[in-house]
Amino acid sequence: MTSRPLTVGFDLDMTLIDSRPGIHACYVELSARTGTHVDADLAVTRLGPPLEDELVNWFPADRVEAVADLYRELYPATAVAPTLALPGAREAVAAVRKAGGRAIVVTAKHEPNARLHLEHLDIEPDAVIGGLWAERKAEALRAYGAGVYVGDHVGDVRGARAAGALSVAVATGPCDERELAEAGADVVLGALTAFPEWFAGWSAGRIPDAQARVSAENESVA
């Protein structure tokens, strides 16, 4: 058996980046283009699920696909520049690399737009996989051999558990610490700024096994 670098997956919106200002601006522009009111203030309080899940609240079902396409077309010019990296984002990715691991981003966001955010903010993961939500995130996590998945939503917790990965939740999105714990997160952090210290302890074996359900299969290959 030979060791391989541990892969850690990160969600994007409200885990690595605060995309609320950008998404708010994009919804405002979408409203102007379509003539349909979208409450952008409300929409940005429930980020996480796929775009279409939000659009059904404002548009007839038979228009959602076309409106989603328009939103994604408007997104680069309206949403990328206002979006900020969340505190600790770059440090969290660096902590994984320092330990000899790989950092990937697995997100429900349209992958080209996810890449634009990361490039704009100088966050450089080893891979970016978009268009996956909740349990479907497990497809990418398993494909990349991820032993840990970090996210801010109960859907991220479900994705980690479906992949057999350790679920590390950060309370920087729409779900509070209690919701994340009740959903089954193995570790709940107040913010990503706490991740490097936690990860250093866990990867060095100083965190009790009861808090680290990562199998040997995810840590080594024949």
Tab-separated table of C-alpha atoms in Angstrom:
chain	number	residue	atom	x	y	z
A	1	MET	CA	0.000	0.000	0.000
A	2	THR	CA	1.272	3.508	-0.811
A	3	SER	CA	-0.132	6.723	0.561
A	4	ARG	CA	-1.791	9.203	-1.736
A	5	PRO	CA	-2.482	12.841	-0.925
A	6	LEU	CA	-5.720	13.374	0.962
A	7	THR	CA	-8.267	15.209	-1.157
A	8	VAL	CA	-10.473	17.787	0.542
A	9	GLY	CA	-13.558	19.101	-1.221
A	10	PHE	CA	-14.954	22.575	-0.644
A	11	ASP	CA	-18.328	24.018	-1.530
A	12	LEU	CA	-18.181	27.457	-3.167
A	13	ASP	CA	-21.041	29.855	-2.336
A	14	MET	CA	-20.967	30.941	1.308
A	15	THR	CA	-18.164	28.476	2.048
A	16	LEU	CA	-15.230	29.908	0.089
A	17	ILE	CA	-16.899	33.030	-1.285
A	18	ASP	CA	-19.538	35.534	-0.214
A	19	SER	CA	-21.435	35.681	-3.478
A	20	ARG	CA	-24.468	37.474	-2.064
A	21	PRO	CA	-23.583	40.930	-3.459
A	22	GLY	CA	-22.920	39.517	-6.921
A	23	ILE	CA	-25.955	37.266	-7.020
A	24	HIS	CA	-28.107	40.134	-5.756
A	25	ALA	CA	-26.879	42.302	-8.636
A	26	CYS	CA	-27.541	39.517	-11.117
A	27	TYR	CA	-31.115	39.058	-9.907
A	28	VAL	CA	-31.718	42.807	-10.155
A	29	GLU	CA	-30.514	42.744	-13.761
A	30	LEU	CA	-32.568	39.615	-14.468
A	31	SER	CA	-35.688	41.398	-13.176
A	32	ALA	CA	-34.968	44.366	-15.439
A	33	ARG	CA	-34.453	42.151	-18.478
A	34	THR	CA	-37.530	39.962	-17.947
A	35	GLY	CA	-39.929	42.496	-16.446
A	36	THR	CA	-40.604	40.036	-13.623
A	37	HIS	CA	-39.990	41.013	-10.007
A	38	VAL	CA	-37.476	38.873	-8.144
A	39	ASP	CA	-36.927	39.728	-4.490
A	40	ALA	CA	-33.135	39.702	-4.614
A	41	ASP	CA	-32.852	40.440	-0.892
A	42	LEU	CA	-34.818	37.284	-0.126
A	43	ALA	CA	-33.154	35.116	-2.769
A	44	VAL	CA	-29.655	35.677	-1.403
A	45	THR	CA	-30.698	34.420	2.040
A	46	ARG	CA	-31.246	30.918	0.705
A	47	LEU	CA	-28.219	30.192	-1.457
A	48	GLY	CA	-27.086	26.611	-1.896
A	49	PRO	CA	-29.648	24.701	-3.960
A	50	PRO	CA	-29.613	24.843	-7.772
A	51	LEU	CA	-30.600	28.094	-9.474
A	52	GLU	CA	-33.782	26.551	-10.877
A	53	ASP	CA	-35.027	25.848	-7.342
A	54	GLU	CA	-35.059	29.599	-6.708
A	55	LEU	CA	-36.416	30.660	-10.085
A	56	VAL	CA	-39.577	28.564	-9.695
A	57	ASN	CA	-40.593	31.016	-6.963
A	58	TRP	CA	-40.724	33.876	-9.487
A	59	PHE	CA	-41.338	32.429	-12.950
A	60	PRO	CA	-43.798	29.918	-14.450
A	61	ALA	CA	-42.352	26.431	-14.710
A	62	ASP	CA	-42.302	26.536	-18.503
A	63	ARG	CA	-40.049	29.635	-18.421
A	64	VAL	CA	-37.553	28.508	-15.803
A	65	GLU	CA	-35.098	26.847	-18.178
A	66	ALA	CA	-34.893	29.853	-20.489
A	67	VAL	CA	-34.639	32.303	-17.594
A	68	ALA	CA	-31.880	30.196	-16.024
A	69	ASP	CA	-29.950	30.404	-19.284
A	70	LEU	CA	-30.367	34.192	-19.302
A	71	TYR	CA	-29.248	34.447	-15.661
A	72	ARG	CA	-26.083	32.471	-16.408
A	73	GLU	CA	-25.435	34.672	-19.447
A	74	LEU	CA	-25.749	37.832	-17.330
A	75	TYR	CA	-23.731	36.399	-14.449
A	76	PRO	CA	-20.112	37.073	-15.546
A	77	ALA	CA	-20.666	40.788	-16.083
A	78	THR	CA	-22.813	41.359	-12.989
A	79	ALA	CA	-21.886	38.872	-10.270
A	80	VAL	CA	-18.157	38.209	-10.396
A	81	ALA	CA	-16.654	41.601	-9.521
A	82	PRO	CA	-18.810	42.294	-6.406
A	83	THR	CA	-18.147	38.865	-4.887
A	84	LEU	CA	-15.577	38.551	-2.102
A	85	ALA	CA	-13.553	35.690	-0.684
A	86	LEU	CA	-14.811	34.716	2.742
A	87	PRO	CA	-12.316	35.110	5.605
A	88	GLY	CA	-10.092	32.053	5.763
A	89	ALA	CA	-10.812	30.816	2.232
A	90	ARG	CA	-7.290	31.053	0.860
A	91	GLU	CA	-5.828	29.870	4.155
A	92	ALA	CA	-8.064	26.779	4.150
A	93	VAL	CA	-6.917	25.759	0.681
A	94	ALA	CA	-3.309	26.454	1.701
A	95	ALA	CA	-3.691	24.278	4.802
A	96	VAL	CA	-4.665	21.305	2.658
A	97	ARG	CA	-1.705	21.872	0.364
A	98	LYS	CA	0.657	22.282	3.334
A	99	ALA	CA	-0.385	18.825	4.500
A	100	GLY	CA	0.422	17.411	1.054
A	101	GLY	CA	-3.211	17.151	0.026
A	102	ARG	CA	-5.342	18.276	-2.905
A	103	ALA	CA	-8.144	20.834	-2.701
A	104	ILE	CA	-11.122	20.590	-5.044
A	105	VAL	CA	-14.283	22.663	-5.367
A	106	VAL	CA	-17.586	20.841	-5.793
A	107	THR	CA	-20.535	23.181	-6.256
A	108	ALA	CA	-24.067	23.428	-7.574
A	109	LYS	CA	-23.057	26.575	-9.459
A	110	HIS	CA	-22.671	26.609	-13.248
A	111	GLU	CA	-19.072	25.451	-13.595
A	112	PRO	CA	-17.803	28.194	-15.941
A	113	ASN	CA	-19.096	30.859	-13.554
A	114	ALA	CA	-17.585	29.066	-10.570
A	115	ARG	CA	-14.214	29.141	-12.322
A	116	LEU	CA	-14.579	32.872	-12.988
A	117	HIS	CA	-15.071	33.534	-9.282
A	118	LEU	CA	-12.042	31.502	-8.288
A	119	GLU	CA	-9.820	33.094	-10.917
A	120	HIS	CA	-10.968	36.592	-9.961
A	121	LEU	CA	-10.216	35.957	-6.286
A	122	ASP	CA	-6.921	34.118	-6.851
A	123	ILE	CA	-8.142	30.907	-5.245
A	124	GLU	CA	-6.550	28.012	-7.081
A	125	PRO	CA	-8.012	24.574	-6.342
A	126	ASP	CA	-6.724	21.440	-8.039
A	127	ALA	CA	-10.085	20.847	-9.722
A	128	VAL	CA	-13.499	22.507	-10.044
A	129	ILE	CA	-16.667	20.472	-10.562
A	130	GLY	CA	-19.955	22.323	-10.995
A	131	GLY	CA	-23.622	21.501	-11.435
A	132	LEU	CA	-23.876	19.072	-8.487
A	133	TRP	CA	-26.155	19.506	-5.492
A	134	ALA	CA	-26.647	17.597	-2.241
A	135	GLU	CA	-26.259	13.819	-2.675
A	136	ARG	CA	-25.093	14.259	-6.272
A	137	LYS	CA	-21.966	15.955	-4.960
A	138	ALA	CA	-20.908	12.482	-3.873
A	139	GLU	CA	-20.287	11.630	-7.546
A	140	ALA	CA	-17.357	14.063	-7.724
A	141	LEU	CA	-16.184	13.425	-4.179
A	142	ARG	CA	-15.904	9.712	-4.840
A	143	ALA	CA	-14.338	10.239	-8.273
A	144	TYR	CA	-11.566	12.352	-6.739
A	145	GLY	CA	-11.186	10.210	-3.633
A	146	ALA	CA	-12.160	13.023	-1.283
A	147	GLY	CA	-12.022	12.081	2.378
A	148	VAL	CA	-13.357	15.426	3.654
A	149	TYR	CA	-16.022	17.778	2.311
A	150	VAL	CA	-16.451	21.294	3.669
A	151	GLY	CA	-19.723	23.159	3.130
A	152	ASP	CA	-22.206	25.556	4.675
A	153	HIS	CA	-25.529	23.889	3.867
A	154	VAL	CA	-27.339	20.787	5.063
A	155	GLY	CA	-27.241	19.688	1.419
A	156	ASP	CA	-23.441	19.705	1.671
A	157	VAL	CA	-23.657	17.492	4.738
A	158	ARG	CA	-25.812	15.036	2.805
A	159	GLY	CA	-23.344	15.072	-0.078
A	160	ALA	CA	-20.409	14.317	2.211
A	161	ARG	CA	-22.229	11.491	3.943
A	162	ALA	CA	-23.343	9.981	0.639
A	163	ALA	CA	-19.678	9.902	-0.397
A	164	GLY	CA	-18.524	8.363	2.881
A	165	ALA	CA	-16.458	11.485	3.534
A	166	LEU	CA	-16.026	13.438	6.724
A	167	SER	CA	-18.539	16.282	6.790
A	168	VAL	CA	-17.043	19.557	7.992
A	169	ALA	CA	-19.673	22.289	8.151
A	170	VAL	CA	-19.149	26.030	8.472
A	171	ALA	CA	-21.941	28.255	9.759
A	172	THR	CA	-21.377	31.045	7.241
A	173	GLY	CA	-24.373	30.330	5.015
A	174	PRO	CA	-28.129	29.969	5.480
A	175	CYS	CA	-27.885	27.073	7.977
A	176	ASP	CA	-26.894	27.678	11.579
A	177	GLU	CA	-24.651	25.452	13.685
A	178	ARG	CA	-27.571	23.544	15.199
A	179	GLU	CA	-29.111	22.761	11.805
A	180	LEU	CA	-25.774	21.551	10.477
A	181	ALA	CA	-25.147	19.342	13.510
A	182	GLU	CA	-28.663	17.900	13.377
A	183	ALA	CA	-28.167	17.113	9.670
A	184	GLY	CA	-25.243	14.891	10.617
A	185	ALA	CA	-22.138	17.053	10.214
A	186	ASP	CA	-19.151	15.426	11.909
A	187	VAL	CA	-17.516	18.773	12.655
A	188	VAL	CA	-19.170	22.198	12.842
A	189	LEU	CA	-17.007	25.313	12.713
A	190	GLY	CA	-18.222	28.853	13.194
A	191	ALA	CA	-16.261	30.021	10.155
A	192	LEU	CA	-13.621	28.826	7.724
A	193	THR	CA	-10.992	30.737	9.686
A	194	ALA	CA	-11.075	27.851	12.181
A	195	PHE	CA	-10.406	25.242	9.498
A	196	PRO	CA	-6.571	25.341	9.298
A	197	GLU	CA	-6.122	24.658	13.017
A	198	TRP	CA	-8.758	21.931	13.003
A	199	PHE	CA	-7.339	20.352	9.851
A	200	ALA	CA	-3.782	20.390	11.180
A	201	GLY	CA	-4.925	18.538	14.284
A	202	TRP	CA	-7.073	16.079	12.398
A	203	SER	CA	-4.522	15.278	9.698
A	204	ALA	CA	-1.866	14.770	12.389
A	205	GLY	CA	-4.138	12.308	14.191
A	206	ARG	CA	-4.767	14.519	17.212
A	207	ILE	CA	-8.545	14.617	16.624
A	208	PRO	CA	-10.435	11.633	18.138
A	209	ASP	CA	-11.495	8.969	15.656
A	210	ALA	CA	-15.106	9.512	16.668
A	211	GLN	CA	-14.923	12.857	14.874
A	212	ALA	CA	-13.240	11.489	11.767
A	213	ARG	CA	-15.160	8.875	9.814
A	214	VAL	CA	-12.658	8.685	6.978
A	215	SER	CA	-12.002	5.155	5.813
A	216	ALA	CA	-8.599	3.742	4.993
A	217	GLU	CA	-9.882	3.333	1.456
A	218	ASN	CA	-10.008	7.113	1.086
A	219	GLU	CA	-6.475	7.532	2.435
A	220	SER	CA	-4.524	4.950	0.465
A	221	VAL	CA	-4.493	2.944	-2.760
A	222	ALA	CA	-3.010	-0.415	-3.634
